[in-house]
Amino acid sequence: MILRFLAVALFAVTTVSSQTPPSLPSSFQQRTIHSPEGADIFVRSGGSGPVVVLIHGYAENSDSWAPLAADLMKDHTVVVPDLRGIGRSSKPADGYDKKTQAKDIRAVVTALGYDKTSVVAHDIGNMVAYAYAATYPDKVARLVVMDAPIPGIDPWNEILLNPGVWHFNFHGPDAERLVAGRERIYFDRIWNDFTGDPGRPDEATRNFFTATYAQPGGMRAGFAQFAAFSQDAKDNKVFEQTKLTMPVMAVGGEKSFGALQAVIMRHVATNVQEEVVAGSGHWLMEERQAYTVALIRKFLDGPLVAHPVASSADGGANEERLTPTEYKFLQAGNPGTGSSGVGGIQTVVLKGNPDQAGVYTIMLRVPAHTRISAHSHRDDRVATVISGTWHIGYGDRFDEAKLKALPPGSFYTEPPSRNHFAETGDEPVVVQITGFGPSSTEYVDATQDPRNPAKSN
């Protein structure tokens, strides 16, 4: 059986910490609302003004919204439910597909006397929020989704192949037995894997959330959120046929989903604003609290701005056709972000901006007899040799024995943070590179970084 709440709470008390776990404002009213879908949903609400519903994710509960709720309540009515099976909501045997949970949320909103609201969500909350917006599109004024995929929506299948999401398939009775009494170990693995700051969430927060999931039935219900993904994917494929039209802000942590969050949402919505929180991993409320709160408030309170998704009917705004003579290699000297930084290399940006989040394509013209020391880029890149013969190798130092000669038409990859090196022979080389910014360049040996003022080019 799962370790009882009291035992975990006692463990938390014995952990010496001056930190305070998250908690919604004490002025919030609390209530338990019965959903016709067979769950009792615990909800807290407070403030006055336009209504905003906050939907939490996994490894947390509604208290995770404490800093945002405290800020928004000054001029908004804030509604913060615990999802079924989590926190103080009931833990029924089924109903963990996100379409059913969207109906739970609707029951909460209407029972409190509200109708149309804005919705802000994180993690698995994204999935519930998407189902809610797709089911009740005329009841959502604005939608914020933060740092999580949507089952069935591209690139869902590629995401499932990432070993980092092992917990998506970790559920069932045996998983419950393995984790019983070891809930903190299990959650630490998730918190640590997806944070950009090893100190976040802090100890008090981790102990608090662990204790809530360690209550009888808590881990079973938590695992059920993942077990429903296959049904969620089927439901979302149907939802996807009708695009959301309300303004959507898709927020990713730079060290987690980043700009991919907007890529996902552009499959299902027509007006998507992309935001990347610099330096943050998945736990945005814990890692970059003030910035994230300000970002959400600006979106909720700001004027409506159209961020249309490109389509074949966009009047050609995103169409480009260039011949080689039309390339304008504007940069010389330090050739800019996404390059090796070696003087003499010229760069033209063909699409996007390597300094910003999103897809970019650059073309480099590298002079003859140029040697580039071992370095890496933080984003995942692919490249094609356009002209000349490019010599490239992988490793932590320049090694001629590891170079491979790539003639025009050749393809190669620059995996994220994978050190590589290159050189040209008796002829210049033109290489075209596509990546997903923001990009960067880090040299293995800082003394060989040509951007270093002390380094002679």
Tab-separated table of C-alpha atoms in Angstrom:
chain	number	residue	atom	x	y	z
A	1	MET	CA	0.000	0.000	0.000
A	2	ILE	CA	1.037	3.602	-0.567
A	3	LEU	CA	2.677	5.201	2.445
A	4	ARG	CA	0.103	7.186	4.359
A	5	PHE	CA	0.116	10.963	4.277
A	6	LEU	CA	0.989	11.251	7.965
A	7	ALA	CA	4.237	9.330	7.611
A	8	VAL	CA	5.406	11.507	4.740
A	9	ALA	CA	4.348	14.659	6.538
A	10	LEU	CA	6.367	13.623	9.584
A	11	PHE	CA	9.377	13.090	7.347
A	12	ALA	CA	8.891	16.585	5.951
A	13	VAL	CA	8.791	18.051	9.453
A	14	THR	CA	12.081	16.418	10.350
A	15	THR	CA	13.734	17.969	7.280
A	16	VAL	CA	15.299	21.182	8.523
A	17	SER	CA	14.441	23.991	6.138
A	18	SER	CA	13.698	27.693	6.388
A	19	GLN	CA	11.814	27.520	3.109
A	20	THR	CA	8.043	27.802	2.910
A	21	PRO	CA	5.963	25.602	0.619
A	22	PRO	CA	3.697	27.327	-1.910
A	23	SER	CA	0.224	28.280	-0.761
A	24	LEU	CA	-2.631	30.143	-2.413
A	25	PRO	CA	-3.687	33.412	-0.711
A	26	SER	CA	-5.425	32.761	2.610
A	27	SER	CA	-8.266	35.069	1.565
A	28	PHE	CA	-9.340	32.661	-1.177
A	29	GLN	CA	-12.638	30.888	-0.592
A	30	GLN	CA	-12.604	27.098	-0.886
A	31	ARG	CA	-15.309	24.779	-2.087
A	32	THR	CA	-15.766	21.231	-3.386
A	33	ILE	CA	-17.908	20.992	-6.508
A	34	HIS	CA	-19.381	17.755	-7.825
A	35	SER	CA	-18.724	17.163	-11.507
A	36	PRO	CA	-21.426	15.252	-13.424
A	37	GLU	CA	-18.513	13.197	-14.774
A	38	GLY	CA	-18.109	11.474	-11.413
A	39	ALA	CA	-15.533	13.492	-9.461
A	40	ASP	CA	-15.573	15.998	-6.612
A	41	ILE	CA	-13.315	18.894	-7.565
A	42	PHE	CA	-11.718	20.993	-4.830
A	43	VAL	CA	-11.416	24.607	-5.926
A	44	ARG	CA	-10.274	27.871	-4.400
A	45	SER	CA	-11.097	31.314	-5.746
A	46	GLY	CA	-10.643	34.955	-4.899
A	47	GLY	CA	-10.218	38.490	-6.187
A	48	SER	CA	-12.507	40.463	-8.468
A	49	GLY	CA	-12.607	41.405	-12.119
A	50	PRO	CA	-12.218	39.338	-15.311
A	51	VAL	CA	-12.192	35.616	-14.534
A	52	VAL	CA	-9.026	33.539	-15.025
A	53	VAL	CA	-8.897	29.769	-14.474
A	54	LEU	CA	-5.480	28.334	-13.539
A	55	ILE	CA	-4.938	24.626	-14.330
A	56	HIS	CA	-1.925	22.986	-12.706
A	57	GLY	CA	0.227	20.075	-13.889
A	58	TYR	CA	1.702	16.818	-12.608
A	59	ALA	CA	4.092	16.599	-9.632
A	60	GLU	CA	2.239	19.662	-8.329
A	61	ASN	CA	-1.259	20.769	-7.359
A	62	SER	CA	-3.204	24.028	-7.403
A	63	ASP	CA	-0.870	25.606	-4.829
A	64	SER	CA	1.798	25.766	-7.533
A	65	TRP	CA	-0.034	28.844	-8.829
A	66	ALA	CA	0.504	30.773	-5.569
A	67	PRO	CA	2.660	33.624	-6.974
A	68	LEU	CA	0.489	34.142	-10.058
A	69	ALA	CA	-2.757	33.947	-8.097
A	70	ALA	CA	-1.514	36.477	-5.542
A	71	ASP	CA	-0.679	38.911	-8.329
A	72	LEU	CA	-3.777	38.421	-10.481
A	73	MET	CA	-6.261	38.654	-7.606
A	74	LYS	CA	-5.565	42.396	-7.408
A	75	ASP	CA	-7.730	42.959	-10.489
A	76	HIS	CA	-8.964	39.546	-11.630
A	77	THR	CA	-11.205	36.839	-10.256
A	78	VAL	CA	-8.914	33.819	-9.965
A	79	VAL	CA	-10.289	30.252	-9.997
A	80	VAL	CA	-7.816	27.512	-9.064
A	81	PRO	CA	-9.042	23.885	-9.044
A	82	ASP	CA	-7.203	20.683	-8.201
A	83	LEU	CA	-7.494	18.266	-11.117
A	84	ARG	CA	-9.376	15.046	-10.386
A	85	GLY	CA	-7.171	12.614	-8.493
A	86	ILE	CA	-4.761	15.325	-7.326
A	87	GLY	CA	-4.562	17.431	-4.172
A	88	ARG	CA	-7.863	17.614	-2.340
A	89	SER	CA	-10.052	16.544	-5.253
A	90	SER	CA	-11.525	13.034	-5.203
A	91	LYS	CA	-9.687	10.107	-6.742
A	92	PRO	CA	-12.193	8.149	-8.817
A	93	ALA	CA	-11.245	4.959	-10.612
A	94	ASP	CA	-11.503	6.481	-14.091
A	95	GLY	CA	-12.211	9.648	-16.043
A	96	TYR	CA	-8.583	10.771	-16.400
A	97	ASP	CA	-8.795	11.409	-20.124
A	98	LYS	CA	-8.451	15.136	-20.673
A	99	LYS	CA	-11.797	15.533	-22.462
A	100	THR	CA	-13.555	14.285	-19.317
A	101	GLN	CA	-11.434	16.538	-17.123
A	102	ALA	CA	-12.354	19.492	-19.327
A	103	LYS	CA	-15.953	18.791	-18.344
A	104	ASP	CA	-14.833	18.826	-14.691
A	105	ILE	CA	-13.431	22.305	-15.225
A	106	ARG	CA	-16.615	23.454	-16.924
A	107	ALA	CA	-18.637	22.196	-13.973
A	108	VAL	CA	-16.439	24.252	-11.642
A	109	VAL	CA	-16.725	27.427	-13.717
A	110	THR	CA	-20.503	27.283	-14.005
A	111	ALA	CA	-21.065	26.234	-10.385
A	112	LEU	CA	-19.187	29.348	-9.296
A	113	GLY	CA	-21.495	31.432	-11.459
A	114	TYR	CA	-19.101	32.240	-14.286
A	115	ASP	CA	-19.235	31.601	-18.016
A	116	LYS	CA	-16.489	32.933	-20.290
A	117	THR	CA	-12.989	33.060	-18.790
A	118	SER	CA	-9.348	33.153	-19.694
A	119	VAL	CA	-7.400	29.952	-19.006
A	120	VAL	CA	-3.767	29.556	-17.947
A	121	ALA	CA	-2.215	26.086	-17.802
A	122	HIS	CA	1.067	24.249	-17.243
A	123	ASP	CA	2.272	20.695	-17.885
A	124	ILE	CA	-0.627	18.187	-17.944
A	125	GLY	CA	-2.830	21.201	-17.303
A	126	ASN	CA	-2.047	22.176	-20.923
A	127	MET	CA	-3.744	19.002	-22.101
A	128	VAL	CA	-6.851	19.657	-20.026
A	129	ALA	CA	-6.885	23.313	-21.078
A	130	TYR	CA	-6.649	22.396	-24.765
A	131	ALA	CA	-9.518	19.934	-24.426
A	132	TYR	CA	-11.504	22.616	-22.584
A	133	ALA	CA	-10.851	25.275	-25.235
A	134	ALA	CA	-11.637	22.821	-28.036
A	135	THR	CA	-14.865	21.664	-26.355
A	136	TYR	CA	-16.015	25.141	-25.290
A	137	PRO	CA	-14.295	27.512	-27.767
A	138	ASP	CA	-16.767	30.342	-27.168
A	139	LYS	CA	-16.116	30.166	-23.406
A	140	VAL	CA	-12.369	30.906	-23.536
A	141	ALA	CA	-11.297	34.522	-24.007
A	142	ARG	CA	-7.534	33.930	-23.967
A	143	LEU	CA	-5.455	30.790	-23.464
A	144	VAL	CA	-1.949	30.394	-22.017
A	145	VAL	CA	-0.198	27.021	-22.258
A	146	MET	CA	3.205	26.433	-20.712
A	147	ASP	CA	5.880	23.841	-21.422
A	148	ALA	CA	4.240	20.525	-22.257
A	149	PRO	CA	3.168	18.545	-25.317
A	150	ILE	CA	-0.375	17.797	-26.439
A	151	PRO	CA	-1.027	14.053	-26.993
A	152	GLY	CA	-1.546	13.247	-30.652
A	153	ILE	CA	-0.435	16.681	-31.875
A	154	ASP	CA	2.850	16.865	-33.795
A	155	PRO	CA	5.586	16.231	-32.906
A	156	TRP	CA	3.955	13.914	-30.318
A	157	ASN	CA	5.370	10.693	-31.776
A	158	GLU	CA	8.906	12.102	-31.784
A	159	ILE	CA	8.502	13.313	-28.201
A	160	LEU	CA	7.474	9.806	-27.116
A	161	LEU	CA	10.772	8.448	-28.472
A	162	ASN	CA	12.743	10.692	-26.099
A	163	PRO	CA	13.962	8.607	-23.128
A	164	GLY	CA	13.567	11.711	-20.975
A	165	VAL	CA	9.795	11.157	-20.918
A	166	TRP	CA	10.074	7.625	-19.487
A	167	HIS	CA	7.461	8.562	-16.886
A	168	PHE	CA	4.782	8.822	-19.601
A	169	ASN	CA	4.754	5.005	-19.711
A	170	PHE	CA	5.398	4.339	-16.019
A	171	HIS	CA	2.050	3.461	-14.437
A	172	GLY	CA	-0.077	0.574	-13.253
A	173	PRO	CA	-0.206	-1.563	-10.082
A	174	ASP	CA	3.456	-2.595	-10.221
A	175	ALA	CA	4.573	1.016	-10.579
A	176	GLU	CA	2.435	1.890	-7.563
A	177	ARG	CA	4.105	-0.860	-5.508
A	178	LEU	CA	7.572	0.226	-6.557
A	179	VAL	CA	6.962	3.859	-5.634
A	180	ALA	CA	5.042	3.260	-2.389
A	181	GLY	CA	7.077	4.810	0.426
A	182	ARG	CA	9.573	6.147	-2.140
A	183	GLU	CA	7.439	8.900	-3.621
A	184	ARG	CA	10.062	11.568	-3.010
A	185	ILE	CA	12.698	9.552	-4.925
A	186	TYR	CA	10.312	9.212	-7.878
A	187	PHE	CA	9.358	12.889	-7.964
A	188	ASP	CA	12.951	14.036	-7.498
A	189	ARG	CA	13.817	12.244	-10.721
A	190	ILE	CA	11.135	14.225	-12.563
A	191	TRP	CA	11.899	17.552	-10.886
A	192	ASN	CA	15.644	17.198	-11.442
A	193	ASP	CA	15.409	16.037	-15.052
A	194	PHE	CA	13.348	18.995	-16.163
A	195	THR	CA	14.717	21.904	-14.154
A	196	GLY	CA	17.150	24.509	-15.413
A	197	ASP	CA	18.118	25.290	-11.814
A	198	PRO	CA	19.103	22.346	-9.567
A	199	GLY	CA	17.777	24.258	-6.550
A	200	ARG	CA	14.248	24.449	-7.959
A	201	PRO	CA	11.745	23.384	-6.857
A	202	ASP	CA	13.175	23.910	-3.376
A	203	GLU	CA	13.099	21.356	-0.544
A	204	ALA	CA	9.973	22.685	1.152
A	205	THR	CA	8.070	22.641	-2.129
A	206	ARG	CA	9.214	19.110	-2.944
A	207	ASN	CA	8.221	17.796	0.470
A	208	PHE	CA	4.850	19.486	0.264
A	209	PHE	CA	3.902	18.113	-3.156
A	210	THR	CA	5.273	14.665	-2.329
A	211	ALA	CA	3.023	14.503	0.740
A	212	THR	CA	-0.078	15.319	-1.296
A	213	TYR	CA	0.577	12.532	-3.802
A	214	ALA	CA	1.481	10.057	-1.034
A	215	GLN	CA	-2.070	10.146	0.313
A	216	PRO	CA	-4.032	6.913	-0.213
A	217	GLY	CA	-4.839	6.543	-3.889
A	218	GLY	CA	-2.749	9.563	-4.850
A	219	MET	CA	-0.113	7.792	-6.929
A	220	ARG	CA	-2.703	5.572	-8.626
A	221	ALA	CA	-4.654	8.658	-9.660
A	222	GLY	CA	-1.495	10.494	-10.702
A	223	PHE	CA	-0.354	7.611	-12.888
A	224	ALA	CA	-3.832	7.493	-14.436
A	225	GLN	CA	-3.171	10.915	-15.988
A	226	PHE	CA	-0.485	9.254	-18.150
A	227	ALA	CA	-2.393	6.042	-18.787
A	228	ALA	CA	-5.055	8.145	-20.525
A	229	PHE	CA	-2.643	9.592	-23.100
A	230	SER	CA	-3.595	7.103	-25.820
A	231	GLN	CA	-7.257	8.123	-25.532
A	232	ASP	CA	-6.242	11.783	-25.329
A	233	ALA	CA	-4.333	11.425	-28.600
A	234	LYS	CA	-7.431	10.040	-30.325
A	235	ASP	CA	-9.618	12.818	-28.952
A	236	ASN	CA	-7.132	15.519	-29.911
A	237	LYS	CA	-6.910	14.282	-33.496
A	238	VAL	CA	-10.629	15.039	-33.724
A	239	PHE	CA	-10.278	18.398	-31.931
A	240	GLU	CA	-7.429	19.360	-34.279
A	241	GLN	CA	-9.800	19.425	-37.236
A	242	THR	CA	-11.269	22.681	-35.912
A	243	LYS	CA	-8.612	25.249	-35.054
A	244	LEU	CA	-8.842	27.401	-31.957
A	245	THR	CA	-9.373	31.056	-32.840
A	246	MET	CA	-8.950	32.765	-29.463
A	247	PRO	CA	-5.538	34.392	-28.745
A	248	VAL	CA	-3.085	31.784	-27.474
A	249	MET	CA	0.234	32.403	-25.759
A	250	ALA	CA	2.562	29.400	-25.948
A	251	VAL	CA	5.341	29.621	-23.358
A	252	GLY	CA	8.355	27.338	-23.151
A	253	GLY	CA	11.314	27.286	-20.805
A	254	GLU	CA	14.532	27.897	-22.733
A	255	LYS	CA	16.076	24.738	-21.260
A	256	SER	CA	12.940	22.683	-21.811
A	257	PHE	CA	10.325	23.044	-24.563
A	258	GLY	CA	11.428	26.505	-25.641
A	259	ALA	CA	9.915	27.576	-28.963
A	260	LEU	CA	8.603	24.054	-29.545
A	261	GLN	CA	5.576	24.967	-27.427
A	262	ALA	CA	4.483	27.435	-30.091
A	263	VAL	CA	5.199	24.934	-32.861
A	264	ILE	CA	2.799	22.498	-31.194
A	265	MET	CA	0.071	25.059	-30.677
A	266	ARG	CA	0.242	26.336	-34.250
A	267	HIS	CA	-1.076	22.941	-35.306
A	268	VAL	CA	-4.277	23.536	-33.366
A	269	ALA	CA	-4.727	27.325	-33.194
A	270	THR	CA	-4.732	30.218	-35.653
A	271	ASN	CA	-3.486	33.028	-33.400
A	272	VAL	CA	-0.410	31.941	-31.430
A	273	GLN	CA	2.033	34.221	-29.641
A	274	GLU	CA	5.402	32.558	-28.962
A	275	GLU	CA	7.369	33.213	-25.761
A	276	VAL	CA	10.538	31.583	-24.417
A	277	VAL	CA	11.571	32.147	-20.794
A	278	ALA	CA	15.340	32.532	-20.811
A	279	GLY	CA	17.310	30.382	-18.386
A	280	SER	CA	14.304	28.365	-17.229
A	281	GLY	CA	13.566	24.698	-17.459
A	282	HIS	CA	10.094	23.190	-17.109
A	283	TRP	CA	9.164	24.549	-13.672
A	284	LEU	CA	8.497	28.127	-14.733
A	285	MET	CA	6.681	29.239	-11.576
A	286	GLU	CA	9.551	28.047	-9.417
A	287	GLU	CA	12.524	28.940	-11.650
A	288	ARG	CA	11.572	32.321	-13.168
A	289	GLN	CA	8.636	33.348	-11.027
A	290	ALA	CA	8.601	37.134	-11.435
A	291	TYR	CA	9.280	37.057	-15.168
A	292	THR	CA	6.661	34.403	-15.854
A	293	VAL	CA	4.006	36.181	-13.795
A	294	ALA	CA	4.694	39.445	-15.633
A	295	LEU	CA	4.564	37.661	-18.999
A	296	ILE	CA	1.169	36.107	-18.273
A	297	ARG	CA	-0.274	39.325	-16.891
A	298	LYS	CA	0.854	41.289	-19.948
A	299	PHE	CA	-0.852	38.778	-22.234
A	300	LEU	CA	-4.077	38.663	-20.244
A	301	ASP	CA	-4.370	42.434	-19.855
A	302	GLY	CA	-2.817	43.656	-23.095
A	303	PRO	CA	-4.563	44.580	-26.343
A	304	LEU	CA	-5.588	41.782	-28.681
A	305	VAL	CA	-2.803	41.219	-31.194
A	306	ALA	CA	-3.018	38.897	-34.180
A	307	HIS	CA	-0.202	36.363	-34.559
A	308	PRO	CA	-1.487	34.498	-37.603
A	309	VAL	CA	-0.131	31.068	-38.459
A	310	ALA	CA	1.391	31.039	-41.940
A	311	SER	CA	-0.690	29.308	-44.588
A	312	SER	CA	-0.794	28.929	-48.325
A	313	ALA	CA	-3.299	31.774	-48.347
A	314	ASP	CA	-1.098	34.312	-46.565
A	315	GLY	CA	-0.509	36.358	-49.671
A	316	GLY	CA	3.066	35.159	-50.087
A	317	ALA	CA	4.444	36.974	-47.034
A	318	ASN	CA	6.602	33.974	-46.099
A	319	GLU	CA	7.667	33.006	-49.595
A	320	GLU	CA	11.303	33.424	-50.678
A	321	ARG	CA	13.033	32.474	-53.933
A	322	LEU	CA	16.690	33.402	-54.294
A	323	THR	CA	19.338	32.564	-56.849
A	324	PRO	CA	23.011	32.380	-55.741
A	325	THR	CA	23.669	35.841	-57.171
A	326	GLU	CA	20.940	37.296	-54.955
A	327	TYR	CA	22.543	36.247	-51.654
A	328	LYS	CA	23.742	39.284	-49.730
A	329	PHE	CA	26.611	38.340	-47.430
A	330	LEU	CA	26.352	41.401	-45.233
A	331	GLN	CA	28.480	40.365	-42.275
A	332	ALA	CA	32.254	40.209	-42.198
A	333	GLY	CA	34.812	40.065	-39.403
A	334	ASN	CA	32.925	38.340	-36.573
A	335	PRO	CA	30.317	36.528	-38.703
A	336	GLY	CA	27.628	36.476	-36.032
A	337	THR	CA	25.493	34.087	-33.995
A	338	GLY	CA	25.361	30.512	-35.223
A	339	SER	CA	28.788	30.651	-36.849
A	340	SER	CA	32.177	29.710	-35.440
A	341	GLY	CA	33.038	33.379	-35.038
A	342	VAL	CA	36.191	33.066	-37.167
A	343	GLY	CA	37.152	36.318	-38.865
A	344	GLY	CA	36.927	36.272	-42.650
A	345	ILE	CA	33.821	34.082	-42.724
A	346	GLN	CA	30.839	35.887	-44.230
A	347	THR	CA	27.249	35.125	-43.279
A	348	VAL	CA	23.820	35.723	-44.770
A	349	VAL	CA	20.673	34.993	-42.765
A	350	LEU	CA	18.153	33.449	-45.160
A	351	LYS	CA	15.296	32.903	-42.694
A	352	GLY	CA	14.538	33.642	-39.074
A	353	ASN	CA	17.051	34.968	-36.577
A	354	PRO	CA	19.682	32.760	-34.860
A	355	ASP	CA	19.558	35.123	-31.860
A	356	GLN	CA	15.864	34.451	-31.277
A	357	ALA	CA	13.634	31.456	-30.646
A	358	GLY	CA	12.498	29.696	-33.797
A	359	VAL	CA	13.757	28.121	-36.978
A	360	TYR	CA	16.560	29.924	-38.793
A	361	THR	CA	18.714	29.249	-41.850
A	362	ILE	CA	22.112	30.834	-42.416
A	363	MET	CA	24.654	30.496	-45.201
A	364	LEU	CA	28.376	30.728	-44.489
A	365	ARG	CA	31.088	31.595	-47.008
A	366	VAL	CA	34.334	30.250	-45.546
A	367	PRO	CA	37.655	31.390	-47.104
A	368	ALA	CA	40.270	28.913	-48.319
A	369	HIS	CA	42.839	27.689	-45.762
A	370	THR	CA	40.559	28.359	-42.771
A	371	ARG	CA	40.854	26.162	-39.696
A	372	ILE	CA	38.119	26.103	-37.033
A	373	SER	CA	38.907	24.670	-33.593
A	374	ALA	CA	36.616	22.358	-31.626
A	375	HIS	CA	33.396	24.075	-30.574
A	376	SER	CA	29.668	23.394	-30.191
A	377	HIS	CA	26.281	25.077	-30.565
A	378	ARG	CA	23.454	24.633	-28.090
A	379	ASP	CA	20.768	24.048	-30.716
A	380	ASP	CA	20.239	21.049	-33.005
A	381	ARG	CA	21.470	21.856	-36.536
A	382	VAL	CA	21.634	20.283	-39.976
A	383	ALA	CA	23.785	21.478	-42.859
A	384	THR	CA	24.413	21.070	-46.583
A	385	VAL	CA	27.601	21.844	-48.479
A	386	ILE	CA	26.714	24.152	-51.367
A	387	SER	CA	30.113	24.612	-52.994
A	388	GLY	CA	33.743	23.662	-52.361
A	389	THR	CA	34.946	20.729	-50.285
A	390	TRP	CA	34.295	21.013	-46.558
A	391	HIS	CA	36.343	18.974	-44.093
A	392	ILE	CA	34.554	18.325	-40.803
A	393	GLY	CA	35.074	16.050	-37.796
A	394	TYR	CA	33.610	15.444	-34.331
A	395	GLY	CA	35.578	15.562	-31.098
A	396	ASP	CA	36.933	17.733	-28.316
A	397	ARG	CA	40.042	18.863	-30.211
A	398	PHE	CA	41.057	19.405	-33.803
A	399	ASP	CA	42.274	16.088	-35.252
A	400	GLU	CA	43.012	15.810	-38.958
A	401	ALA	CA	42.619	12.024	-38.790
A	402	LYS	CA	38.948	12.476	-37.892
A	403	LEU	CA	38.118	14.878	-40.724
A	404	LYS	CA	35.836	13.726	-43.522
A	405	ALA	CA	35.875	15.473	-46.897
A	406	LEU	CA	32.387	16.539	-47.953
A	407	PRO	CA	32.002	17.679	-51.603
A	408	PRO	CA	29.109	19.875	-52.834
A	409	GLY	CA	25.716	18.346	-52.107
A	410	SER	CA	26.905	16.627	-48.925
A	411	PHE	CA	24.839	16.640	-45.741
A	412	TYR	CA	25.939	16.583	-42.104
A	413	THR	CA	24.575	17.251	-38.622
A	414	GLU	CA	25.670	19.341	-35.674
A	415	PRO	CA	23.857	17.785	-32.685
A	416	PRO	CA	23.251	20.110	-29.704
A	417	SER	CA	26.384	20.638	-27.589
A	418	ARG	CA	28.339	18.124	-29.742
A	419	ASN	CA	31.869	19.387	-30.258
A	420	HIS	CA	33.075	19.513	-33.858
A	421	PHE	CA	35.832	21.114	-35.908
A	422	ALA	CA	36.449	21.902	-39.572
A	423	GLU	CA	38.777	23.320	-42.191
A	424	THR	CA	38.873	24.326	-45.834
A	425	GLY	CA	41.528	23.451	-48.408
A	426	ASP	CA	42.655	25.442	-51.428
A	427	GLU	CA	39.184	26.708	-52.279
A	428	PRO	CA	36.501	28.581	-50.359
A	429	VAL	CA	33.443	26.695	-49.152
A	430	VAL	CA	29.790	27.709	-48.886
A	431	VAL	CA	27.700	25.866	-46.276
A	432	GLN	CA	24.015	26.264	-45.522
A	433	ILE	CA	22.913	25.557	-41.911
A	434	THR	CA	19.434	25.287	-40.408
A	435	GLY	CA	18.856	25.268	-36.650
A	436	PHE	CA	16.315	26.115	-33.990
A	437	GLY	CA	17.364	29.254	-32.155
A	438	PRO	CA	18.449	30.862	-30.076
A	439	SER	CA	21.860	29.562	-31.092
A	440	SER	CA	25.283	30.016	-29.516
A	441	THR	CA	28.916	29.024	-29.956
A	442	GLU	CA	31.082	27.586	-27.170
A	443	TYR	CA	34.720	26.643	-27.730
A	444	VAL	CA	36.256	23.698	-25.880
A	445	ASP	CA	39.406	25.761	-25.317
A	446	ALA	CA	38.502	29.372	-24.609
A	447	THR	CA	41.938	30.520	-25.720
A	448	GLN	CA	41.073	29.321	-29.235
A	449	ASP	CA	37.848	31.325	-29.387
A	450	PRO	CA	38.413	33.906	-32.153
A	451	ARG	CA	35.883	36.228	-30.517
A	452	ASN	CA	38.229	36.592	-27.538
A	453	PRO	CA	39.935	39.991	-27.819
A	454	ALA	CA	43.168	38.396	-26.680
A	455	LYS	CA	42.970	35.861	-29.524
A	456	SER	CA	44.633	36.852	-32.766
A	457	ASN	CA	42.752	35.846	-35.904
